[in-house]
Amino acid sequence: MSSRIAVVPGSFDPPTLGHLDVIRRAASLYDQLHVLVVHNPGKEAMLPIAQRQSLLEQSIAEGGIEGDVVVASWSMGLLVDYATDVGAGVLVKGIRSQVDVAYETPMAIVNRHLAHVETVFLLPDPAHALVSSSLVRQVASLGGDVSPYVPAAVARFLDTGARGI
């Protein structure tokens, strides 16, 4: 019997409750789930990759997400190279709107062409559909309360003055 392995990639800068919702649901669908913190050269990061990885690990543990979940990072090479290296045949992406679909579809087609890796889109829980890491970063940078939008571990970290990172 072959193992069903999937990768949930993202910048997770910072991780949000929407990210955790996608991770929780994907973990229930696959035998092993790799949550992969990736470097996005098109965005200026608020948090270092290692911090995002640590916050994800804490959030997954505190959130009671069950299953074989591996948190890792990847900053060099193609995402499908990582997927191939770990034996994953699927990338899982959370889709909030038609804008996300338009952005993700060409990448999904290229990833399938490059490495025969399929992309599965998961729709968000409506409670998280309008929240993005960009919005959380903006609210946090202006001193607003982001606790309704992020896991407790992230809220604690940002509350300790980490906003200036």
N, CA and C atoms as an extended XYZ file, in Angstrom:
495
Properties=species:S:1:pos:R:3:atomname:S:1:resname:S:1:resid:I:1 pbc="F F F"
N         0.843       -1.184        0.000 N   MET     1
C         0.000        0.000        0.000 CA  MET     1
C         0.886        1.244        0.000 C   MET     1
N         0.611        2.186       -0.904 N   SER     2
C         1.421        3.392       -0.956 CA  SER     2
C         0.852        4.443       -0.016 C   SER     2
N         1.729        5.277        0.460 N   SER     3
C         1.359        6.328        1.389 CA  SER     3
C         0.912        7.561        0.607 C   SER     3
N        -0.126        8.196        1.088 N   ARG     4
C        -0.596        9.437        0.468 CA  ARG     4
C         0.044       10.603        1.222 C   ARG     4
N         0.953       11.296        0.528 N   ILE     5
C         1.700       12.389        1.143 CA  ILE     5
C         1.363       13.680        0.405 C   ILE     5
N         1.124       14.743        1.162 N   ALA     6
C         0.807       16.041        0.579 CA  ALA     6
C         1.654       17.121        1.234 C   ALA     6
N         1.768       18.240        0.537 N   VAL     7
C         2.511       19.397        1.029 CA  VAL     7
C         1.574       20.604        1.026 C   VAL     7
N         1.542       21.320        2.155 N   VAL     8
C         0.842       22.603        2.243 CA  VAL     8
C         1.924       23.679        2.303 C   VAL     8
N         2.189       24.339        1.172 N   PRO     9
C         3.215       25.374        1.171 CA  PRO     9
C         2.627       26.750        1.471 C   PRO     9
N         3.451       27.636        1.993 N   GLY    10
C         3.023       29.010        2.214 CA  GLY    10
C         4.122       29.812        2.861 C   GLY    10
N         3.946       31.126        2.819 N   SER    11
C         4.918       31.973        3.503 CA  SER    11
C         4.610       32.006        5.008 C   SER    11
N         3.353       31.852        5.375 N   PHE    12
C         2.947       31.786        6.792 CA  PHE    12
C         3.578       32.924        7.598 C   PHE    12
N         3.433       34.150        7.092 N   ASP    13
C         4.107       35.304        7.684 CA  ASP    13
C         3.112       36.358        8.157 C   ASP    13
N         2.471       36.151        9.290 N   PRO    14
C         2.531       35.043       10.237 CA  PRO    14
C         1.447       34.003        9.924 C   PRO    14
N         1.505       32.852       10.604 N   PRO    15
C         0.436       31.867       10.469 CA  PRO    15
C        -0.881       32.445       10.984 C   PRO    15
N        -1.965       32.136       10.278 N   THR    16
C        -3.293       32.621       10.667 CA  THR    16
C        -4.203       31.437       11.015 C   THR    16
N        -5.367       31.753       11.557 N   LEU    17
C        -6.349       30.703       11.832 CA  LEU    17
C        -6.824       30.051       10.535 C   LEU    17
N        -6.831       30.800        9.445 N   GLY    18
C        -7.169       30.232        8.147 CA  GLY    18
C        -6.149       29.187        7.718 C   GLY    18
N        -4.863       29.483        7.931 N   HIS    19
C        -3.824       28.490        7.636 CA  HIS    19
C        -4.058       27.223        8.458 C   HIS    19
N        -4.330       27.405        9.748 N   LEU    20
C        -4.529       26.254       10.636 CA  LEU    20
C        -5.750       25.432       10.220 C   LEU    20
N        -6.781       26.105        9.751 N   ASP    21
C        -7.977       25.413        9.267 CA  ASP    21
C        -7.622       24.522        8.071 C   ASP    21
N        -6.867       25.042        7.123 N   VAL    22
C        -6.457       24.262        5.947 CA  VAL    22
C        -5.560       23.100        6.375 C   VAL    22
N        -4.628       23.364        7.271 N   ILE    23
C        -3.714       22.315        7.752 CA  ILE    23
C        -4.502       21.203        8.452 C   ILE    23
N        -5.437       21.569        9.302 N   ARG    24
C        -6.247       20.587       10.035 CA  ARG    24
C        -7.020       19.703        9.050 C   ARG    24
N        -7.666       20.309        8.081 N   ARG    25
C        -8.466       19.531        7.141 CA  ARG    25
C        -7.593       18.685        6.228 C   ARG    25
N        -6.458       19.223        5.795 N   ALA    26
C        -5.551       18.454        4.934 CA  ALA    26
C        -4.943       17.280        5.694 C   ALA    26
N        -4.634       17.488        6.977 N   ALA    27
C        -4.054       16.408        7.789 CA  ALA    27
C        -5.010       15.227        7.897 C   ALA    27
N        -6.298       15.491        7.839 N   SER    28
C        -7.276       14.402        7.921 CA  SER    28
C        -7.449       13.678        6.579 C   SER    28
N        -6.963       14.275        5.510 N   LEU    29
C        -7.126       13.693        4.169 CA  LEU    29
C        -5.932       12.866        3.711 C   LEU    29
N        -4.761       13.109        4.295 N   TYR    30
C        -3.530       12.472        3.827 CA  TYR    30
C        -2.847       11.715        4.958 C   TYR    30
N        -2.059       10.703        4.585 N   ASP    31
C        -1.332        9.907        5.573 CA  ASP    31
C        -0.224       10.722        6.227 C   ASP    31
N         0.401       11.580        5.441 N   GLN    32
C         1.454       12.451        5.967 CA  GLN    32
C         1.302       13.809        5.303 C   GLN    32
N         1.426       14.859        6.104 N   LEU    33
C         1.292       16.221        5.604 CA  LEU    33
C         2.543       17.006        5.959 C   LEU    33
N         3.151       17.597        4.945 N   HIS    34
C         4.297       18.473        5.155 CA  HIS    34
C         3.795       19.911        5.051 C   HIS    34
N         3.923       20.656        6.132 N   VAL    35
C         3.599       22.081        6.134 CA  VAL    35
C         4.922       22.785        5.869 C   VAL    35
N         5.009       23.415        4.721 N   LEU    36
C         6.292       23.917        4.233 CA  LEU    36
C         6.325       25.436        4.200 C   LEU    36
N         7.190       26.006        5.028 N   VAL    37
C         7.394       27.453        5.037 CA  VAL    37
C         8.357       27.776        3.901 C   VAL    37
N         7.875       28.557        2.941 N   VAL    38
C         8.695       28.885        1.776 CA  VAL    38
C         9.019       30.374        1.741 C   VAL    38
N        10.129       30.667        1.128 N   HIS    39
C        10.532       32.057        0.918 CA  HIS    39
C         9.833       32.566       -0.327 C   HIS    39
N         9.136       33.668       -0.211 N   ASN    40
C         8.493       34.291       -1.363 CA  ASN    40
C         9.290       35.535       -1.727 C   ASN    40
N        10.049       35.477       -2.839 N   PRO    41
C        10.889       36.624       -3.203 CA  PRO    41
C        10.088       37.870       -3.542 C   PRO    41
N         8.778       37.710       -3.774 N   GLY    42
C         7.935       38.850       -4.103 CA  GLY    42
C         7.403       39.588       -2.889 C   GLY    42
N         7.699       39.095       -1.692 N   LYS    43
C         7.195       39.719       -0.465 CA  LYS    43
C         8.345       39.994        0.495 C   LYS    43
N         8.233       41.106        1.213 N   GLU    44
C         9.192       41.386        2.280 CA  GLU    44
C         8.641       40.773        3.557 C   GLU    44
N         9.379       39.852        4.129 N   ALA    45
C         8.899       39.109        5.289 CA  ALA    45
C         8.969       39.936        6.570 C   ALA    45
N         7.983       39.745        7.431 N   MET    46
C         7.989       40.353        8.756 CA  MET    46
C         8.802       39.481        9.712 C   MET    46
N         8.640       38.154        9.592 N   LEU    47
C         9.290       37.217       10.502 CA  LEU    47
C        10.294       36.350        9.751 C   LEU    47
N        11.408       36.012       10.381 N   PRO    48
C        12.357       35.082        9.762 CA  PRO    48
C        11.717       33.703        9.579 C   PRO    48
N        12.180       32.959        8.603 N   ILE    49
C        11.613       31.641        8.309 CA  ILE    49
C        11.625       30.742        9.540 C   ILE    49
N        12.726       30.716       10.282 N   ALA    50
C        12.810       29.847       11.467 CA  ALA    50
C        11.738       30.199       12.493 C   ALA    50
N        11.417       31.482       12.651 N   GLN    51
C        10.376       31.901       13.599 CA  GLN    51
C         9.005       31.452       13.115 C   GLN    51
N         8.749       31.577       11.821 N   ARG    52
C         7.469       31.136       11.268 CA  ARG    52
C         7.292       29.628       11.457 C   ARG    52
N         8.379       28.902       11.240 N   GLN    53
C         8.353       27.449       11.415 CA  GLN    53
C         8.041       27.100       12.877 C   GLN    53
N         8.695       27.761       13.802 N   SER    54
C         8.460       27.524       15.228 CA  SER    54
C         7.019       27.855       15.617 C   SER    54
N         6.501       28.973       15.129 N   LEU    55
C         5.124       29.360       15.444 CA  LEU    55
C         4.122       28.353       14.875 C   LEU    55
N         4.404       27.822       13.685 N   LEU    56
C         3.534       26.793       13.117 CA  LEU    56
C         3.552       25.532       13.965 C   LEU    56
N         4.743       25.101       14.379 N   GLU    57
C         4.852       23.905       15.212 CA  GLU    57
C         4.057       24.075       16.504 C   GLU    57
N         4.210       25.233       17.158 N   GLN    58
C         3.471       25.499       18.396 CA  GLN    58
C         1.970       25.535       18.138 C   GLN    58
N         1.570       26.197       17.061 N   SER    59
C         0.148       26.350       16.745 CA  SER    59
C        -0.501       25.010       16.418 C   SER    59
N         0.196       24.159       15.688 N   ILE    60
C        -0.321       22.832       15.344 CA  ILE    60
C        -0.475       21.989       16.610 C   ILE    60
N         0.535       22.040       17.483 N   ALA    61
C         0.471       21.281       18.738 CA  ALA    61
C        -0.660       21.789       19.628 C   ALA    61
N        -0.729       23.097       19.828 N   GLU    62
C        -1.756       23.674       20.694 CA  GLU    62
C        -3.150       23.541       20.093 C   GLU    62
N        -3.208       23.499       18.763 N   GLY    63
C        -4.505       23.396       18.094 CA  GLY    63
C        -5.052       21.987       18.042 C   GLY    63
N        -4.288       21.023       18.562 N   GLY    64
C        -4.758       19.644       18.609 CA  GLY    64
C        -4.892       18.997       17.236 C   GLY    64
N        -4.121       19.449       16.287 N   ILE    65
C        -4.184       18.876       14.944 CA  ILE    65
C        -3.547       17.497       14.979 C   ILE    65
N        -4.328       16.521       14.568 N   GLU    66
C        -3.883       15.134       14.631 CA  GLU    66
C        -3.346       14.683       13.284 C   GLU    66
N        -2.534       13.644       13.335 N   GLY    67
C        -1.985       13.070       12.118 CA  GLY    67
C        -0.487       13.241       12.062 C   GLY    67
N         0.086       12.718       11.016 N   ASP    68
C         1.528       12.796       10.795 CA  ASP    68
C         1.825       14.108       10.075 C   ASP    68
N         2.107       15.149       10.847 N   VAL    69
C         2.340       16.484       10.296 CA  VAL    69
C         3.793       16.866       10.529 C   VAL    69
N         4.474       17.194        9.446 N   VAL    70
C         5.872       17.600        9.478 CA  VAL    70
C         5.934       19.077        9.097 C   VAL    70
N         6.604       19.890        9.906 N   VAL    71
C         6.795       21.302        9.565 CA  VAL    71
C         8.245       21.467        9.133 C   VAL    71
N         8.428       22.032        7.948 N   ALA    72
C         9.771       22.202        7.389 CA  ALA    72
C         9.830       23.538        6.660 C   ALA    72
N        11.012       23.865        6.147 N   SER    73
C        11.161       25.084        5.347 CA  SER    73
C        11.915       24.758        4.070 C   SER    73
N        11.750       25.638        3.095 N   TRP    74
C        12.360       25.450        1.776 CA  TRP    74
C        12.588       26.825        1.185 C   TRP    74
N        13.819       27.135        0.852 N   SER    75
C        14.081       28.469        0.304 CA  SER    75
C        14.859       28.448       -1.005 C   SER    75
N        15.304       27.277       -1.431 N   MET    76
C        16.073       27.188       -2.677 CA  MET    76
C        15.438       26.147       -3.590 C   MET    76
N        15.261       26.491       -4.836 N   GLY    77
C        14.732       25.523       -5.786 CA  GLY    77
C        13.223       25.582       -5.904 C   GLY    77
N        12.712       24.681       -6.715 N   LEU    78
C        11.285       24.637       -6.997 CA  LEU    78
C        10.528       23.898       -5.893 C   LEU    78
N         9.332       24.334       -5.641 N   LEU    79
C         8.464       23.683       -4.664 CA  LEU    79
C         8.262       22.213       -5.024 C   LEU    79
N         8.107       21.926       -6.313 N   VAL    80
C         7.889       20.528       -6.718 CA  VAL    80
C         9.122       19.670       -6.457 C   VAL    80
N        10.295       20.276       -6.369 N   ASP    81
C        11.495       19.509       -6.008 CA  ASP    81
C        11.363       18.980       -4.581 C   ASP    81
N        10.881       19.838       -3.672 N   TYR    82
C        10.658       19.391       -2.302 CA  TYR    82
C         9.604       18.287       -2.289 C   TYR    82
N         8.502       18.506       -2.994 N   ALA    83
C         7.431       17.511       -3.024 CA  ALA    83
C         7.954       16.167       -3.521 C   ALA    83
N         8.725       16.194       -4.575 N   THR    84
C         9.292       14.960       -5.127 CA  THR    84
C        10.243       14.308       -4.121 C   THR    84
N        11.072       15.119       -3.461 N   ASP    85
C        12.034       14.598       -2.481 CA  ASP    85
C        11.353       13.836       -1.342 C   ASP    85
N        10.164       14.300       -0.909 N   VAL    86
C         9.481       13.649        0.214 CA  VAL    86
C         8.420       12.651       -0.245 C   VAL    86
N         8.284       12.473       -1.554 N   GLY    87
C         7.331       11.505       -2.096 CA  GLY    87
C         5.900       11.995       -2.148 C   GLY    87
N         5.717       13.313       -2.132 N   ALA    88
C         4.365       13.882       -2.175 CA  ALA    88
C         3.886       14.008       -3.616 C   ALA    88
N         2.649       13.635       -3.837 N   GLY    89
C         2.062       13.776       -5.159 CA  GLY    89
C         1.039       14.892       -5.235 C   GLY    89
N         0.862       15.594       -4.097 N   VAL    90
C        -0.180       16.614       -4.021 CA  VAL    90
C         0.330       17.841       -3.267 C   VAL    90
N        -0.026       19.011       -3.794 N   LEU    91
C         0.131       20.274       -3.083 CA  LEU    91
C        -1.273       20.713       -2.677 C   LEU    91
N        -1.421       21.160       -1.443 N   VAL    92
C        -2.717       21.626       -0.958 CA  VAL    92
C        -2.622       23.132       -0.769 C   VAL    92
N        -3.555       23.852       -1.384 N   LYS    93
C        -3.575       25.307       -1.283 CA  LYS    93
C        -4.931       25.769       -0.784 C   LYS    93
N        -4.933       26.689        0.162 N   GLY    94
C        -6.169       27.318        0.609 CA  GLY    94
C        -6.524       28.436       -0.358 C   GLY    94
N        -7.777       28.493       -0.746 N   ILE    95
C        -8.259       29.483       -1.715 CA  ILE    95
C        -9.350       30.315       -1.059 C   ILE    95
N        -9.103       31.626       -0.945 N   ARG    96
C       -10.087       32.497       -0.301 CA  ARG    96
C       -11.040       33.153       -1.301 C   ARG    96
N       -10.567       33.394       -2.530 N   SER    97
C       -11.382       34.163       -3.476 CA  SER    97
C       -10.986       33.825       -4.911 C   SER    97
N       -11.678       34.432       -5.847 N   GLN    98
C       -11.352       34.250       -7.262 CA  GLN    98
C        -9.961       34.791       -7.578 C   GLN    98
N        -9.519       35.779       -6.834 N   VAL    99
C        -8.167       36.315       -7.025 CA  VAL    99
C        -7.135       35.227       -6.737 C   VAL    99
N        -7.343       34.466       -5.645 N   ASP   100
C        -6.444       33.354       -5.320 CA  ASP   100
C        -6.469       32.289       -6.415 C   ASP   100
N        -7.661       31.984       -6.931 N   VAL   101
C        -7.778       30.986       -7.993 CA  VAL   101
C        -6.982       31.434       -9.220 C   VAL   101
N        -7.134       32.701       -9.606 N   ALA   102
C        -6.423       33.219      -10.776 CA  ALA   102
C        -4.910       33.175      -10.571 C   ALA   102
N        -4.453       33.435       -9.359 N   TYR   103
C        -3.019       33.415       -9.047 CA  TYR   103
C        -2.479       31.995       -9.003 C   TYR   103
N        -3.222       31.075       -8.389 N   GLU   104
C        -2.741       29.713       -8.153 CA  GLU   104
C        -2.870       28.783       -9.365 C   GLU   104
N        -3.845       29.005      -10.233 N   THR   105
C        -4.096       28.085      -11.342 CA  THR   105
C        -2.896       27.914      -12.275 C   THR   105
N        -2.257       28.979      -12.751 N   PRO   106
C        -1.099       28.762      -13.627 CA  PRO   106
C         0.031       27.984      -12.942 C   PRO   106
N         0.248       28.255      -11.651 N   MET   107
C         1.288       27.515      -10.924 CA  MET   107
C         0.915       26.042      -10.808 C   MET   107
N        -0.360       25.756      -10.584 N   ALA   108
C        -0.808       24.367      -10.482 CA  ALA   108
C        -0.568       23.629      -11.798 C   ALA   108
N        -0.845       24.282      -12.898 N   ILE   109
C        -0.653       23.661      -14.213 CA  ILE   109
C         0.825       23.408      -14.469 C   ILE   109
N         1.669       24.379      -14.152 N   VAL   110
C         3.112       24.209      -14.356 CA  VAL   110
C         3.667       23.126      -13.433 C   VAL   110
N         3.239       23.094      -12.179 N   ASN   111
C         3.708       22.064      -11.247 CA  ASN   111
C         3.325       20.666      -11.727 C   ASN   111
N         2.115       20.539      -12.284 N   ARG   112
C         1.694       19.246      -12.816 CA  ARG   112
C         2.552       18.869      -14.028 C   ARG   112
N         2.846       19.845      -14.858 N   HIS   113
C         3.672       19.594      -16.043 CA  HIS   113
C         5.115       19.250      -15.661 C   HIS   113
N         5.682       19.979      -14.707 N   LEU   114
C         7.083       19.776      -14.317 CA  LEU   114
C         7.341       18.455      -13.607 C   LEU   114
N         6.423       18.085      -12.700 N   ALA   115
C         6.734       16.952      -11.822 CA  ALA   115
C         5.545       16.016      -11.578 C   ALA   115
N         4.471       16.158      -12.339 N   HIS   116
C         3.284       15.319      -12.146 CA  HIS   116
C         2.760       15.418      -10.717 C   HIS   116
N         2.875       16.613      -10.150 N   VAL   117
C         2.349       16.895       -8.815 CA  VAL   117
C         1.039       17.651       -8.998 C   VAL   117
N        -0.031       17.098       -8.451 N   GLU   118
C        -1.344       17.729       -8.554 CA  GLU   118
C        -1.505       18.783       -7.467 C   GLU   118
N        -2.413       19.730       -7.700 N   THR   119
C        -2.740       20.739       -6.697 CA  THR   119
C        -4.210       20.595       -6.330 C   THR   119
N        -4.479       20.553       -5.029 N   VAL   120
C        -5.839       20.480       -4.511 CA  VAL   120
C        -6.126       21.803       -3.819 C   VAL   120
N        -7.236       22.424       -4.194 N   PHE   121
C        -7.643       23.676       -3.568 CA  PHE   121
C        -8.683       23.384       -2.494 C   PHE   121
N        -8.460       23.921       -1.294 N   LEU   122
C        -9.441       23.812       -0.217 CA  LEU   122
C       -10.036       25.198        0.024 C   LEU   122
N       -11.348       25.248        0.071 N   LEU   123
C       -12.030       26.502        0.369 CA  LEU   123
C       -11.987       26.735        1.872 C   LEU   123
N       -11.941       27.997        2.275 N   PRO   124
C       -11.808       28.290        3.705 CA  PRO   124
C       -13.119       28.139        4.457 C   PRO   124
N       -12.972       27.990        5.760 N   ASP   125
C       -14.107       28.160        6.639 CA  ASP   125
C       -14.524       29.626        6.454 C   ASP   125
N       -15.805       29.916        6.289 N   PRO   126
C       -16.227       31.309        6.069 CA  PRO   126
C       -15.713       32.291        7.128 C   PRO   126
N       -15.479       31.809        8.337 N   ALA   127
C       -14.981       32.691        9.403 CA  ALA   127
C       -13.587       33.228        9.096 C   ALA   127
N       -12.853       32.539        8.210 N   HIS   128
C       -11.478       32.935        7.917 CA  HIS   128
C       -11.288       33.404        6.477 C   HIS   128
N       -12.365       33.499        5.721 N   ALA   129
C       -12.272       33.730        4.279 CA  ALA   129
C       -11.658       35.080        3.898 C   ALA   129
N       -11.749       36.054        4.745 N   LEU   130
C       -11.266       37.385        4.370 CA  LEU   130
C        -9.963       37.775        5.057 C   LEU   130
N        -9.388       36.877        5.838 N   VAL   131
C        -8.184       37.197        6.598 CA  VAL   131
C        -6.952       36.659        5.876 C   VAL   131
N        -5.986       37.532        5.681 N   SER   132
C        -4.713       37.143        5.073 CA  SER   132
C        -3.578       37.514        6.006 C   SER   132
N        -2.425       36.904        5.775 N   SER   133
C        -1.243       37.275        6.567 CA  SER   133
C        -0.905       38.748        6.363 C   SER   133
N        -1.100       39.259        5.151 N   SER   134
C        -0.817       40.673        4.869 CA  SER   134
C        -1.676       41.579        5.744 C   SER   134
N        -2.951       41.244        5.867 N   LEU   135
C        -3.849       42.035        6.706 CA  LEU   135
C        -3.432       41.954        8.171 C   LEU   135
N        -3.069       40.754        8.622 N   VAL   136
C        -2.622       40.581       10.005 CA  VAL   136
C        -1.360       41.400       10.254 C   VAL   136
N        -0.414       41.369        9.320 N   ARG   137
C         0.818       42.158        9.478 CA  ARG   137
C         0.503       43.642        9.592 C   ARG   137
N        -0.423       44.119        8.764 N   GLN   138
C        -0.767       45.539        8.792 CA  GLN   138
C        -1.412       45.920       10.124 C   GLN   138
N        -2.364       45.124       10.578 N   VAL   139
C        -3.029       45.417       11.852 CA  VAL   139
C        -2.019       45.366       12.996 C   VAL   139
N        -1.160       44.345       13.005 N   ALA   140
C        -0.155       44.207       14.069 CA  ALA   140
C         0.825       45.376       14.055 C   ALA   140
N         1.235       45.807       12.877 N   SER   141
C         2.223       46.894       12.793 CA  SER   141
C         1.664       48.215       13.303 C   SER   141
N         0.335       48.339       13.289 N   LEU   142
C        -0.305       49.561       13.769 CA  LEU   142
C        -0.813       49.423       15.206 C   LEU   142
N        -0.425       48.319       15.856 N   GLY   143
C        -0.765       48.130       17.263 CA  GLY   143
C        -2.136       47.552       17.526 C   GLY   143
N        -2.797       47.039       16.483 N   GLY   144
C        -4.128       46.470       16.664 CA  GLY   144
C        -4.091       45.059       17.227 C   GLY   144
N        -5.232       44.615       17.705 N   ASP   145
C        -5.381       43.279       18.285 CA  ASP   145
C        -5.604       42.275       17.161 C   ASP   145
N        -4.660       41.367       16.962 N   VAL   146
C        -4.776       40.356       15.910 CA  VAL   146
C        -5.232       39.008       16.455 C   VAL   146
N        -5.497       38.925       17.751 N   SER   147
C        -5.842       37.639       18.365 CA  SER   147
C        -7.059       36.948       17.741 C   SER   147
N        -8.035       37.668       17.181 N   PRO   148
C        -9.149       36.951       16.549 CA  PRO   148
C        -8.767       36.247       15.235 C   PRO   148
N        -7.589       36.550       14.708 N   TYR   149
C        -7.208       36.075       13.380 CA  TYR   149
C        -6.052       35.091       13.363 C   TYR   149
N        -5.377       34.937       14.488 N   VAL   150
C        -4.173       34.102       14.528 CA  VAL   150
C        -4.261       33.096       15.670 C   VAL   150
N        -3.519       31.980       15.553 N   PRO   151
C        -3.463       31.035       16.672 CA  PRO   151
C        -2.893       31.707       17.925 C   PRO   151
N        -3.210       31.146       19.084 N   ALA   152
C        -2.775       31.731       20.362 CA  ALA   152
C        -1.262       31.906       20.428 C   ALA   152
N        -0.496       30.940       19.911 N   ALA   153
C         0.973       31.046       19.952 CA  ALA   153
C         1.460       32.270       19.182 C   ALA   153
N         0.822       32.558       18.070 N   VAL   154
C         1.200       33.721       17.260 CA  VAL   154
C         0.802       35.006       17.976 C   VAL   154
N        -0.394       35.024       18.533 N   ALA   155
C        -0.850       36.213       19.274 CA  ALA   155
C         0.081       36.511       20.438 C   ALA   155
N         0.475       35.464       21.175 N   ARG   156
C         1.407       35.670       22.299 CA  ARG   156
C         2.733       36.232       21.798 C   ARG   156
N         3.250       35.665       20.732 N   PHE   157
C         4.526       36.113       20.191 CA  PHE   157
C         4.439       37.576       19.752 C   PHE   157
N         3.400       37.929       19.015 N   LEU   158
C         3.266       39.309       18.542 CA  LEU   158
C         3.010       40.270       19.694 C   LEU   158
N         2.343       39.789       20.732 N   ASP   159
C         2.020       40.623       21.890 CA  ASP   159
C         3.267       40.949       22.722 C   ASP   159
N         4.314       40.156       22.587 N   THR   160
C         5.523       40.398       23.386 CA  THR   160
C         6.419       41.462       22.771 C   THR   160
N         5.902       42.157       21.759 N   GLY   161
C         6.702       43.211       21.134 CA  GLY   161
C         7.438       42.766       19.901 C   GLY   161
N         7.113       41.620       19.382 N   ALA   162
C         7.796       41.104       18.194 CA  ALA   162
C         7.363       41.816       16.917 C   ALA   162
N         6.429       42.728       17.038 N   ARG   163
C         5.936       43.424       15.838 CA  ARG   163
C         7.030       44.185       15.122 C   ARG   163
N         8.020       44.625       15.842 N   GLY   164
C         9.074       45.435       15.232 CA  GLY   164
C        10.129       44.640       14.489 C   GLY   164
N         9.963       43.321       14.410 N   ILE   165
C        10.962       42.488       13.726 CA  ILE   165
C        11.008       42.835       12.274 C   ILE   165
